[in-house]
mmCIF file of C-alpha atoms and ligand atoms in Angstrom:
data_model
loop_
_atom_site.group_PDB
_atom_site.id
_atom_site.type_symbol
_atom_site.label_atom_id
_atom_site.label_comp_id
_atom_site.label_asym_id
_atom_site.label_seq_id
_atom_site.Cartn_x
_atom_site.Cartn_y
_atom_site.Cartn_z
ATOM 1 C CA UNK F 1 -16.457 3.320 -26.057
ATOM 2 C CA UNK F 2 -12.960 4.742 -26.304
ATOM 3 C CA UNK F 3 -10.552 2.545 -24.361
ATOM 4 C CA UNK F 4 -8.630 4.006 -21.437
ATOM 5 C CA UNK F 5 -4.915 4.281 -22.241
ATOM 6 C CA UNK F 6 -2.532 3.293 -19.512
ATOM 7 C CA UNK F 7 1.190 3.959 -18.993
ATOM 8 C CA UNK F 8 3.385 2.352 -16.302
ATOM 9 C CA UNK F 9 6.534 3.738 -14.826
ATOM 10 C CA UNK F 10 8.866 1.155 -13.233
ATOM 11 C CA UNK F 11 8.940 -2.440 -14.294
ATOM 12 C CA UNK F 12 9.527 -4.305 -11.041
ATOM 13 C CA UNK F 13 6.088 -4.634 -9.318
ATOM 14 C CA UNK F 14 4.889 -2.459 -12.236
ATOM 15 C CA UNK F 15 4.838 -5.622 -14.342
ATOM 16 C CA UNK F 16 1.930 -6.700 -12.206
ATOM 17 C CA UNK F 17 0.203 -3.418 -12.925
ATOM 18 C CA UNK F 18 0.399 -4.231 -16.671
ATOM 19 C CA UNK F 19 -1.562 -7.380 -15.980
ATOM 20 C CA UNK F 20 -4.053 -5.372 -13.871
ATOM 21 C CA UNK F 21 -4.820 -2.902 -16.694
ATOM 22 C CA UNK F 22 -4.904 -5.640 -19.264
ATOM 23 C CA UNK F 23 -7.538 -7.550 -17.249
ATOM 24 C CA UNK F 24 -10.045 -4.763 -17.959
ATOM 25 C CA UNK F 25 -11.720 -5.016 -21.380
ATOM 26 C CA UNK F 26 -12.028 -1.211 -21.674
ATOM 27 C CA UNK F 27 -8.414 -0.431 -20.973
ATOM 28 C CA UNK F 28 -5.173 -0.985 -22.814
ATOM 29 C CA UNK F 29 -1.518 -0.520 -21.930
ATOM 30 C CA UNK F 30 0.092 1.836 -24.433
ATOM 31 C CA UNK F 31 3.407 2.901 -22.803
ATOM 32 C CA UNK F 32 6.025 1.624 -20.396
ATOM 33 C CA UNK F 33 8.986 3.314 -18.751
ATOM 34 C CA UNK F 34 12.062 2.084 -16.963
ATOM 35 C CA UNK F 35 15.628 3.301 -16.412
ATOM 36 C CA UNK F 36 16.866 -0.109 -17.484
ATOM 37 C CA UNK F 37 17.418 -0.676 -21.210
ATOM 38 C CA UNK F 38 17.297 -4.423 -20.694
ATOM 39 C CA UNK F 39 13.895 -4.278 -18.992
ATOM 40 C CA UNK F 40 12.572 -1.985 -21.742
ATOM 41 C CA UNK F 41 13.848 -4.278 -24.451
ATOM 42 C CA UNK F 42 12.314 -7.331 -22.829
ATOM 43 C CA UNK F 43 9.025 -5.420 -22.372
ATOM 44 C CA UNK F 44 9.066 -4.382 -26.017
ATOM 45 C CA UNK F 45 9.278 -7.998 -27.086
ATOM 46 C CA UNK F 46 6.582 -9.093 -24.633
ATOM 47 C CA UNK F 47 4.141 -6.222 -25.461
ATOM 48 C CA UNK F 48 4.712 -5.359 -29.184
ATOM 49 C CA UNK F 49 3.451 -1.901 -30.198
ATOM 50 C CA UNK F 50 3.734 -0.419 -26.712
ATOM 51 C CA UNK F 51 5.666 2.885 -26.563
ATOM 52 C CA UNK F 52 8.859 2.618 -24.526
ATOM 53 C CA UNK F 53 10.453 5.366 -22.533
ATOM 54 C CA UNK F 54 13.556 5.565 -20.363
ATOM 55 C CA UNK F 55 12.660 8.975 -18.870
ATOM 56 C CA UNK F 56 9.470 9.139 -16.774
ATOM 57 C CA UNK F 57 8.928 12.820 -17.839
ATOM 58 C CA UNK F 58 8.421 11.656 -21.487
ATOM 59 C CA UNK F 59 5.736 9.207 -20.495
ATOM 60 C CA UNK F 60 4.063 11.696 -18.189
ATOM 61 C CA UNK F 61 4.025 14.343 -20.909
ATOM 62 C CA UNK F 62 2.590 11.995 -23.572
ATOM 63 C CA UNK F 63 -0.893 13.251 -24.343
ATOM 64 C CA UNK F 64 -1.911 9.769 -25.569
ATOM 65 C CA UNK F 65 -2.054 8.436 -22.023
ATOM 66 C CA UNK F 66 -5.081 8.752 -19.675
ATOM 67 C CA UNK F 67 -3.925 6.939 -16.568
ATOM 68 C CA UNK F 68 -0.470 6.358 -15.214
ATOM 69 C CA UNK F 69 0.823 3.785 -12.734
ATOM 70 C CA UNK F 70 3.741 5.007 -10.712
ATOM 71 C CA UNK F 71 5.757 2.003 -9.597
ATOM 72 C CA UNK F 72 9.112 3.757 -9.464
ATOM 73 C CA UNK F 73 11.355 3.982 -6.353
ATOM 74 C CA UNK F 74 9.637 5.678 -3.419
ATOM 75 C CA UNK F 75 11.683 8.949 -3.736
ATOM 76 C CA UNK F 76 10.213 9.621 -7.219
ATOM 77 C CA UNK F 77 6.516 9.149 -6.344
ATOM 78 C CA UNK F 78 5.744 12.735 -5.282
ATOM 79 C CA UNK F 79 7.295 14.509 -8.317
ATOM 80 C CA UNK F 80 5.699 12.003 -10.714
ATOM 81 C CA UNK F 81 2.248 12.345 -9.112
ATOM 82 C CA UNK F 82 2.481 16.140 -9.355
ATOM 83 C CA UNK F 83 3.484 16.020 -13.025
ATOM 84 C CA UNK F 84 0.819 13.447 -13.840
ATOM 85 C CA UNK F 85 -1.962 15.561 -12.279
ATOM 86 C CA UNK F 86 -0.650 18.669 -14.139
ATOM 87 C CA UNK F 87 -0.813 16.654 -17.424
ATOM 88 C CA UNK F 88 -4.470 15.591 -16.790
ATOM 89 C CA UNK F 89 -3.672 11.934 -15.977
ATOM 90 C CA UNK F 90 -5.319 9.696 -13.422
ATOM 91 C CA UNK F 91 -2.791 8.227 -10.996
ATOM 92 C CA UNK F 92 -2.432 4.772 -9.485
ATOM 93 C CA UNK F 93 0.633 5.042 -7.270
ATOM 94 C CA UNK F 94 2.494 2.288 -5.497
ATOM 95 C CA UNK F 95 2.761 2.687 -1.757
ATOM 96 C CA UNK F 96 3.991 4.866 -0.231
ATOM 97 C CA UNK F 97 2.199 7.886 -1.748
ATOM 98 C CA UNK F 98 5.194 10.036 -0.918
ATOM 99 C CA UNK F 99 7.892 10.407 1.750
ATOM 100 C CA UNK F 100 6.985 13.641 3.551
ATOM 101 C CA UNK F 101 3.888 15.134 4.999
ATOM 102 C CA UNK F 102 4.180 18.428 3.119
ATOM 103 C CA UNK F 103 4.299 16.462 -0.164
ATOM 104 C CA UNK F 104 1.016 14.710 0.790
ATOM 105 C CA UNK F 105 -0.493 18.105 1.616
ATOM 106 C CA UNK F 106 0.548 19.418 -1.818
ATOM 107 C CA UNK F 107 -0.917 16.358 -3.587
ATOM 108 C CA UNK F 108 -4.185 16.796 -1.701
ATOM 109 C CA UNK F 109 -4.337 20.450 -2.662
ATOM 110 C CA UNK F 110 -3.743 19.665 -6.351
ATOM 111 C CA UNK F 111 -6.445 17.002 -6.341
ATOM 112 C CA UNK F 112 -8.748 19.478 -4.681
ATOM 113 C CA UNK F 113 -8.187 21.789 -7.702
ATOM 114 C CA UNK F 114 -8.812 18.905 -10.123
ATOM 115 C CA UNK F 115 -11.866 16.927 -8.894
ATOM 116 C CA UNK F 116 -12.000 15.152 -12.312
ATOM 117 C CA UNK F 117 -8.650 13.393 -11.615
ATOM 118 C CA UNK F 118 -8.700 10.038 -9.814
ATOM 119 C CA UNK F 119 -5.976 8.858 -7.488
ATOM 120 C CA UNK F 120 -5.497 5.563 -5.755
ATOM 121 C CA UNK F 121 -2.628 3.621 -4.165
ATOM 122 C CA UNK F 122 -1.766 -0.015 -4.128
ATOM 123 C CA UNK F 123 -2.785 -0.906 -0.591
ATOM 124 C CA UNK F 124 -3.354 -4.397 -1.854
ATOM 125 C CA UNK F 125 -3.972 -6.359 1.372
ATOM 126 C CA UNK F 126 -7.572 -5.208 0.902
ATOM 127 C CA UNK F 127 -7.716 -7.618 -2.006
ATOM 128 C CA UNK F 128 -6.782 -10.686 0.108
ATOM 129 C CA UNK F 129 -9.842 -13.018 0.185
ATOM 130 C CA UNK F 130 -9.184 -13.920 3.805
ATOM 131 C CA UNK F 131 -9.148 -10.244 4.923
ATOM 132 C CA UNK F 132 -12.210 -9.512 2.797
ATOM 133 C CA UNK F 133 -13.977 -12.303 4.614
ATOM 134 C CA UNK F 134 -12.949 -10.893 8.005
ATOM 135 C CA UNK F 135 -14.199 -7.504 7.025
ATOM 136 C CA UNK F 136 -17.540 -8.938 6.057
ATOM 137 C CA UNK F 137 -17.720 -10.743 9.464
ATOM 138 C CA UNK F 138 -16.935 -7.484 11.326
ATOM 139 C CA UNK F 139 -19.510 -5.519 9.331
ATOM 140 C CA UNK F 140 -22.120 -8.242 9.977
ATOM 141 C CA UNK F 141 -21.459 -7.973 13.747
ATOM 142 C CA UNK F 142 -20.125 -11.528 14.015
ATOM 143 C CA UNK F 143 -17.002 -10.298 15.853
ATOM 144 C CA UNK F 144 -19.014 -8.154 18.296
ATOM 145 C CA UNK F 145 -17.527 -4.804 19.165
ATOM 146 C CA UNK F 146 -13.798 -4.572 18.410
ATOM 147 C CA UNK F 147 -11.605 -3.584 21.293
ATOM 148 C CA UNK F 148 -8.045 -4.534 20.249
ATOM 149 C CA UNK F 149 -6.453 -5.005 16.826
ATOM 150 C CA UNK F 150 -2.865 -5.924 15.982
ATOM 151 C CA UNK F 151 -1.006 -6.048 12.689
ATOM 152 C CA UNK F 152 2.518 -7.377 12.195
ATOM 153 C CA UNK F 153 4.279 -6.695 8.872
ATOM 154 C CA UNK F 154 6.990 -9.336 8.751
ATOM 155 C CA UNK F 155 8.952 -8.479 5.652
ATOM 156 C CA UNK F 156 11.438 -11.390 5.874
ATOM 157 C CA UNK F 157 13.726 -9.999 3.148
ATOM 158 C CA UNK F 158 16.393 -8.054 4.990
ATOM 159 C CA UNK F 159 18.590 -7.977 1.871
ATOM 160 C CA UNK F 160 16.148 -5.670 0.128
ATOM 161 C CA UNK F 161 17.051 -2.847 2.542
ATOM 162 C CA UNK F 162 20.733 -3.746 3.066
ATOM 163 C CA UNK F 163 21.547 -4.244 -0.644
ATOM 164 C CA UNK F 164 18.895 -2.770 -2.978
ATOM 165 C CA UNK F 165 17.647 0.737 -3.771
ATOM 166 C CA UNK F 166 15.736 1.018 -0.481
ATOM 167 C CA UNK F 167 18.933 1.471 1.516
ATOM 168 C CA UNK F 168 20.457 3.845 -1.085
ATOM 169 C CA UNK F 169 17.822 6.547 -1.554
ATOM 170 C CA UNK F 170 18.072 9.654 0.625
ATOM 171 C CA UNK F 171 15.346 8.524 3.012
ATOM 172 C CA UNK F 172 13.572 5.222 3.411
ATOM 173 C CA UNK F 173 10.976 4.395 5.990
ATOM 174 C CA UNK F 174 9.947 0.807 6.768
ATOM 175 C CA UNK F 175 6.786 2.377 8.211
ATOM 176 C CA UNK F 176 5.847 3.946 4.894
ATOM 177 C CA UNK F 177 7.242 1.088 2.824
ATOM 178 C CA UNK F 178 5.596 -1.790 4.779
ATOM 179 C CA UNK F 179 3.739 -0.551 7.812
ATOM 180 C CA UNK F 180 1.288 1.421 5.651
ATOM 181 C CA UNK F 181 -0.234 -1.875 4.458
ATOM 182 C CA UNK F 182 -1.107 -2.915 8.043
ATOM 183 C CA UNK F 183 -2.217 0.586 8.987
ATOM 184 C CA UNK F 184 -4.559 0.699 6.026
ATOM 185 C CA UNK F 185 -5.804 -2.809 6.760
ATOM 186 C CA UNK F 186 -6.668 -1.889 10.386
ATOM 187 C CA UNK F 187 -8.402 1.355 9.310
ATOM 188 C CA UNK F 188 -10.331 -0.494 6.671
ATOM 189 C CA UNK F 189 -11.380 -3.393 8.923
ATOM 190 C CA UNK F 190 -12.343 -1.221 11.844
ATOM 191 C CA UNK F 191 -13.883 1.672 9.910
ATOM 192 C CA UNK F 192 -12.265 3.799 12.582
ATOM 193 C CA UNK F 193 -9.529 6.505 12.584
ATOM 194 C CA UNK F 194 -6.357 6.621 14.708
ATOM 195 C CA UNK F 195 -6.153 9.635 17.012
ATOM 196 C CA UNK F 196 -2.761 9.158 18.638
ATOM 197 C CA UNK F 197 0.348 6.948 18.368
ATOM 198 C CA UNK F 198 3.459 6.089 20.334
ATOM 199 C CA UNK F 199 6.335 4.211 18.683
ATOM 200 C CA UNK F 200 9.793 2.725 19.235
ATOM 201 C CA UNK F 201 12.270 1.386 16.705
ATOM 202 C CA UNK F 202 15.765 0.098 16.197
ATOM 203 C CA UNK F 203 18.068 -1.230 13.541
ATOM 204 C CA UNK F 204 19.688 -4.087 15.310
ATOM 205 C CA UNK F 205 18.782 -6.731 12.759
ATOM 206 C CA UNK F 206 20.512 -4.973 9.870
ATOM 207 C CA UNK F 207 23.782 -4.762 11.910
ATOM 208 C CA UNK F 208 25.035 -1.477 10.635
ATOM 209 C CA UNK F 209 24.046 -2.095 6.991
ATOM 210 C CA UNK F 210 20.996 0.167 6.936
ATOM 211 C CA UNK F 211 20.829 3.771 8.085
ATOM 212 C CA UNK F 212 17.275 3.873 9.350
ATOM 213 C CA UNK F 213 15.127 1.772 11.711
ATOM 214 C CA UNK F 214 14.521 -1.721 10.240
ATOM 215 C CA UNK F 215 11.993 -2.449 12.966
ATOM 216 C CA UNK F 216 9.298 -0.095 14.408
ATOM 217 C CA UNK F 217 6.535 -1.015 16.815
ATOM 218 C CA UNK F 218 3.658 1.367 17.488
ATOM 219 C CA UNK F 219 0.717 1.585 19.796
ATOM 220 C CA UNK F 220 -2.369 3.117 18.348
ATOM 221 C CA UNK F 221 -5.222 4.876 20.167
ATOM 222 C CA UNK F 222 -8.315 4.945 17.888
ATOM 223 C CA UNK F 223 -10.991 7.670 18.067
ATOM 224 C CA UNK F 224 -13.630 5.133 19.239
ATOM 225 C CA UNK F 225 -11.504 3.883 22.158
ATOM 226 C CA UNK F 226 -10.296 0.809 20.208
ATOM 227 C CA UNK F 227 -6.624 0.056 20.950
ATOM 228 C CA UNK F 228 -4.149 -1.250 18.381
ATOM 229 C CA UNK F 229 -0.607 -2.161 17.624
ATOM 230 C CA UNK F 230 1.350 -2.203 14.356
ATOM 231 C CA UNK F 231 4.820 -3.732 14.144
ATOM 232 C CA UNK F 232 6.978 -3.395 11.068
ATOM 233 C CA UNK F 233 9.746 -5.963 11.058
ATOM 234 C CA UNK F 234 12.028 -5.948 8.000
ATOM 235 C CA UNK F 235 14.806 -7.998 9.615
ATOM 236 C CA UNK F 236 12.811 -10.934 10.966
ATOM 237 C CA UNK F 237 14.155 -14.482 10.507
ATOM 238 C CA UNK F 238 10.845 -15.713 9.209
ATOM 239 C CA UNK F 239 9.018 -15.627 5.833
ATOM 240 C CA UNK F 240 6.999 -12.703 4.478
ATOM 241 C CA UNK F 241 3.766 -12.667 6.442
ATOM 242 C CA UNK F 242 0.998 -10.361 7.571
ATOM 243 C CA UNK F 243 0.234 -11.197 11.165
ATOM 244 C CA UNK F 244 -3.228 -10.024 12.104
ATOM 245 C CA UNK F 245 -5.141 -10.435 15.381
ATOM 246 C CA UNK F 246 -8.588 -8.908 15.835
ATOM 247 C CA UNK F 247 -10.280 -9.069 19.203
ATOM 248 C CA UNK F 248 -13.965 -8.443 19.397
ATOM 249 C CA UNK F 249 -16.528 -8.987 22.207
ATOM 250 C CA UNK F 250 -17.914 -12.026 20.394
ATOM 251 C CA UNK F 251 -14.931 -13.520 18.635
ATOM 252 C CA UNK F 252 -11.181 -13.436 18.115
ATOM 253 C CA UNK F 253 -9.455 -13.810 14.723
ATOM 254 C CA UNK F 254 -5.790 -14.731 14.281
ATOM 255 C CA UNK F 255 -4.160 -15.021 10.888
ATOM 256 C CA UNK F 256 -1.813 -17.982 10.421
ATOM 257 C CA UNK F 257 0.404 -19.421 7.724
ATOM 258 C CA UNK F 258 -1.798 -22.433 6.971
ATOM 259 C CA UNK F 259 -5.156 -21.038 8.004
ATOM 260 C CA UNK F 260 -6.657 -18.388 10.242
ATOM 261 C CA UNK F 261 -8.271 -19.297 13.508
ATOM 262 C CA UNK F 262 -11.545 -17.974 14.862
ATOM 263 C CA UNK F 263 -12.478 -18.398 18.523
ATOM 264 C CA UNK F 264 -16.179 -17.803 18.985
ATOM 265 C CA UNK F 265 -16.426 -18.821 22.652
ATOM 266 C CA UNK F 266 -14.476 -18.546 25.905
ATOM 267 C CA UNK F 267 -15.351 -22.201 26.620
ATOM 268 C CA UNK F 268 -12.058 -24.146 26.267
ATOM 269 C CA UNK F 269 -14.051 -27.346 25.575
ATOM 270 C CA UNK F 270 -15.352 -25.940 22.279
ATOM 271 C CA UNK F 271 -12.763 -25.959 19.475
ATOM 272 C CA UNK F 272 -11.835 -22.920 17.439
ATOM 273 C CA UNK F 273 -12.907 -22.712 13.816
ATOM 274 C CA UNK F 274 -10.351 -22.840 11.004
ATOM 275 C CA UNK F 275 -10.720 -20.228 8.307
ATOM 276 C CA UNK F 276 -9.193 -21.530 5.122
ATOM 277 C CA UNK F 277 -10.184 -18.748 2.766
ATOM 278 C CA UNK F 278 -7.061 -18.253 0.630
ATOM 279 C CA UNK F 279 -4.141 -16.143 1.863
ATOM 280 C CA UNK F 280 -1.834 -14.992 0.418
ATOM 281 C CA UNK F 281 -3.687 -15.079 -2.889
ATOM 282 C CA UNK F 282 -4.167 -11.526 -4.240
ATOM 283 C CA UNK F 283 -2.143 -10.514 -7.274
ATOM 284 C CA UNK F 284 -0.290 -7.203 -6.785
ATOM 285 C CA UNK F 285 -2.365 -5.638 -9.614
ATOM 286 C CA UNK F 286 -5.687 -6.831 -8.103
ATOM 287 C CA UNK F 287 -6.958 -3.314 -7.192
ATOM 288 C CA UNK F 288 -6.371 -1.889 -10.665
ATOM 289 C CA UNK F 289 -9.587 -3.295 -12.222
ATOM 290 C CA UNK F 290 -11.656 -1.342 -9.625
ATOM 291 C CA UNK F 291 -9.526 1.732 -10.241
ATOM 292 C CA UNK F 292 -10.227 1.591 -13.994
ATOM 293 C CA UNK F 293 -13.956 1.149 -13.230
ATOM 294 C CA UNK F 294 -13.848 4.185 -10.999
ATOM 295 C CA UNK F 295 -12.414 6.282 -13.855
ATOM 296 C CA UNK F 296 -14.813 4.951 -16.465
ATOM 297 C CA UNK F 297 -17.891 5.382 -14.308
ATOM 298 C CA UNK F 298 -16.800 8.324 -12.109
ATOM 299 C CA UNK F 299 -17.275 6.201 -8.997
ATOM 300 C CA UNK F 300 -15.105 5.713 -5.881
ATOM 301 C CA UNK F 301 -12.238 3.217 -6.277
ATOM 302 C CA UNK F 302 -11.736 0.511 -3.652
ATOM 303 C CA UNK F 303 -8.961 2.672 -2.158
ATOM 304 C CA UNK F 304 -10.078 6.345 -2.238
ATOM 305 C CA UNK F 305 -7.752 9.344 -1.923
ATOM 306 C CA UNK F 306 -9.150 9.888 1.552
ATOM 307 C CA UNK F 307 -8.110 6.313 2.527
ATOM 308 C CA UNK F 308 -4.603 6.934 1.119
ATOM 309 C CA UNK F 309 -4.168 10.270 3.003
ATOM 310 C CA UNK F 310 -5.538 8.713 6.197
ATOM 311 C CA UNK F 311 -3.151 5.741 6.169
ATOM 312 C CA UNK F 312 -0.198 8.001 5.219
ATOM 313 C CA UNK F 313 -1.133 10.481 8.040
ATOM 314 C CA UNK F 314 -0.957 7.686 10.607
ATOM 315 C CA UNK F 315 2.385 6.547 9.196
ATOM 316 C CA UNK F 316 3.801 10.060 9.372
ATOM 317 C CA UNK F 317 2.809 10.194 13.031
ATOM 318 C CA UNK F 318 4.343 6.731 13.728
ATOM 319 C CA UNK F 319 7.616 7.733 12.017
ATOM 320 C CA UNK F 320 7.695 10.936 14.043
ATOM 321 C CA UNK F 321 6.900 9.128 17.302
ATOM 322 C CA UNK F 322 9.665 6.589 16.672
ATOM 323 C CA UNK F 323 12.172 9.392 16.444
ATOM 324 C CA UNK F 324 11.234 11.028 19.727
ATOM 325 C CA UNK F 325 9.887 10.027 23.125
ATOM 326 C CA UNK F 326 6.216 10.384 23.870
ATOM 327 C CA UNK F 327 2.998 10.044 21.922
ATOM 328 C CA UNK F 328 2.158 11.988 18.719
ATOM 329 C CA UNK F 329 -1.316 13.210 17.851
ATOM 330 C CA UNK F 330 -2.198 12.269 14.242
ATOM 331 C CA UNK F 331 -2.539 15.405 12.063
ATOM 332 C CA UNK F 332 -4.743 14.320 9.161
ATOM 333 C CA UNK F 333 -3.641 15.565 5.753
HETATM 334 N N1 NAD Q 401 2.088 -2.843 -3.115
HETATM 335 C C1 NAD Q 401 2.994 -3.718 -2.882
HETATM 336 O O1 NAD Q 401 2.785 -4.749 -2.277
HETATM 337 C C2 NAD Q 401 4.457 -3.443 -3.375
HETATM 338 C C3 NAD Q 401 5.317 -4.533 -3.583
HETATM 339 C C4 NAD Q 401 6.599 -4.260 -4.066
HETATM 340 C C5 NAD Q 401 6.960 -2.980 -4.341
HETATM 341 N N2 NAD Q 401 6.108 -1.957 -4.126
HETATM 342 C C6 NAD Q 401 6.489 -0.572 -4.419
HETATM 343 O O2 NAD Q 401 6.743 -0.448 -5.817
HETATM 344 C C7 NAD Q 401 7.814 0.464 -6.085
HETATM 345 C C8 NAD Q 401 8.903 -0.205 -6.839
HETATM 346 O O3 NAD Q 401 9.419 -1.291 -6.043
HETATM 347 P P1 NAD Q 401 9.886 -2.642 -6.730
HETATM 348 O O4 NAD Q 401 9.934 -3.635 -5.646
HETATM 349 O O5 NAD Q 401 9.130 -2.926 -7.982
HETATM 350 O O6 NAD Q 401 11.362 -2.270 -7.108
HETATM 351 P P2 NAD Q 401 12.298 -2.937 -8.259
HETATM 352 O O7 NAD Q 401 13.662 -2.510 -7.962
HETATM 353 O O8 NAD Q 401 11.991 -4.412 -8.279
HETATM 354 O O9 NAD Q 401 11.756 -2.347 -9.610
HETATM 355 C C9 NAD Q 401 11.647 -0.963 -9.787
HETATM 356 C C10 NAD Q 401 11.901 -0.675 -11.278
HETATM 357 O O10 NAD Q 401 11.540 0.681 -11.480
HETATM 358 C C11 NAD Q 401 12.577 1.332 -12.267
HETATM 359 N N3 NAD Q 401 12.573 2.730 -11.804
HETATM 360 C C12 NAD Q 401 12.636 3.187 -10.566
HETATM 361 N N4 NAD Q 401 12.497 4.527 -10.573
HETATM 362 C C13 NAD Q 401 12.337 4.888 -11.869
HETATM 363 C C14 NAD Q 401 12.124 6.155 -12.514
HETATM 364 N N5 NAD Q 401 12.061 7.315 -11.851
HETATM 365 N N6 NAD Q 401 12.022 6.189 -13.846
HETATM 366 C C15 NAD Q 401 12.081 4.985 -14.572
HETATM 367 N N7 NAD Q 401 12.234 3.794 -14.018
HETATM 368 C C16 NAD Q 401 12.382 3.772 -12.645
HETATM 369 C C17 NAD Q 401 13.841 0.605 -11.889
HETATM 370 O O11 NAD Q 401 14.813 0.707 -12.908
HETATM 371 C C18 NAD Q 401 13.321 -0.858 -11.649
HETATM 372 O O12 NAD Q 401 13.406 -1.597 -12.872
HETATM 373 C C19 NAD Q 401 8.237 0.948 -4.681
HETATM 374 O O13 NAD Q 401 7.553 2.158 -4.375
HETATM 375 C C20 NAD Q 401 7.765 -0.117 -3.768
HETATM 376 O O14 NAD Q 401 7.467 0.411 -2.441
HETATM 377 C C21 NAD Q 401 4.824 -2.172 -3.648
#
């Protein structure tokens, strides 16, 4: 079988994408792209024979590439996705998919015209073994009926928005950049869709060194009646962590640094169970194997385009709600 040929744009987290493609026996990495000459030179030494580009357009126009990973800065994702689709390339894009709703609408339209092209996004919390176990428990009915879910994205690296590219590009949203992980996780765990959101934000933590909200908290009303909350907290004085609380009629799950806790009874005399399934454990390229499989076998990837559009649609509504007063109905892309 002819091997799938992958190209990667952006060699920050994109380095992890290289490992993801190389983990699949029927895929090889043939091209890399970065603005930085130093990074390209280092990549050339590490991966001899790989084509190196400093302009993304050159890689996207290269007919010898079947699938492209877009791990560039957020503001380039939309234009690179559009170009990749027009050049017959499958797309694995870092989150966020794009920065504006009309861009997502355009991407969806283009994919509709090209059903042979696969697209997925790196909503990688789905690969965490501890969250996979929780999903299995929910699906098996062990949590009972869910009635409240909470996700806290504690970024813990304020300097990345006050000093790096995130604070310099024309628009950066902590909801799209971080909150999307928790939104996707809650949609994936619950199998539900969010109907309406309300949200509030501030940028107190960044003390004038970041133009947009560095913290946004949102309340979610799901279609089934399930209630939820997502907080995105880039300025917290605490390590990077994904807080997750899932309340069902039969059990309550709380993620923790050392282990998760599962309460299976309201009887205070009976101890809670510790869940020690690894977290954090997933490599950033962990979803790529399944994406390659989806291309080779024309099957759905772990994160489908519909999943990506759904998570982004909720994030667009949260961002809008945080900039006004009152709830916003989610308009699905
Ligand atoms: N899924 C995750 O958990 C996760 C984690 C980190 C970053 N990300 C996403 O990955 C993307 C990159 O973030 P990062 O943390 O790797 O940043 P980074 O600054 O560490 O690395 C980005 C690299 O891409 C290069 N680059 C950016 N735009 C480019 C372009 N248009 N053409 C060529 N090279 C380009 C830069 O020179 C840099 O070397 C962002 O969209 C970010 O949101 C996702």
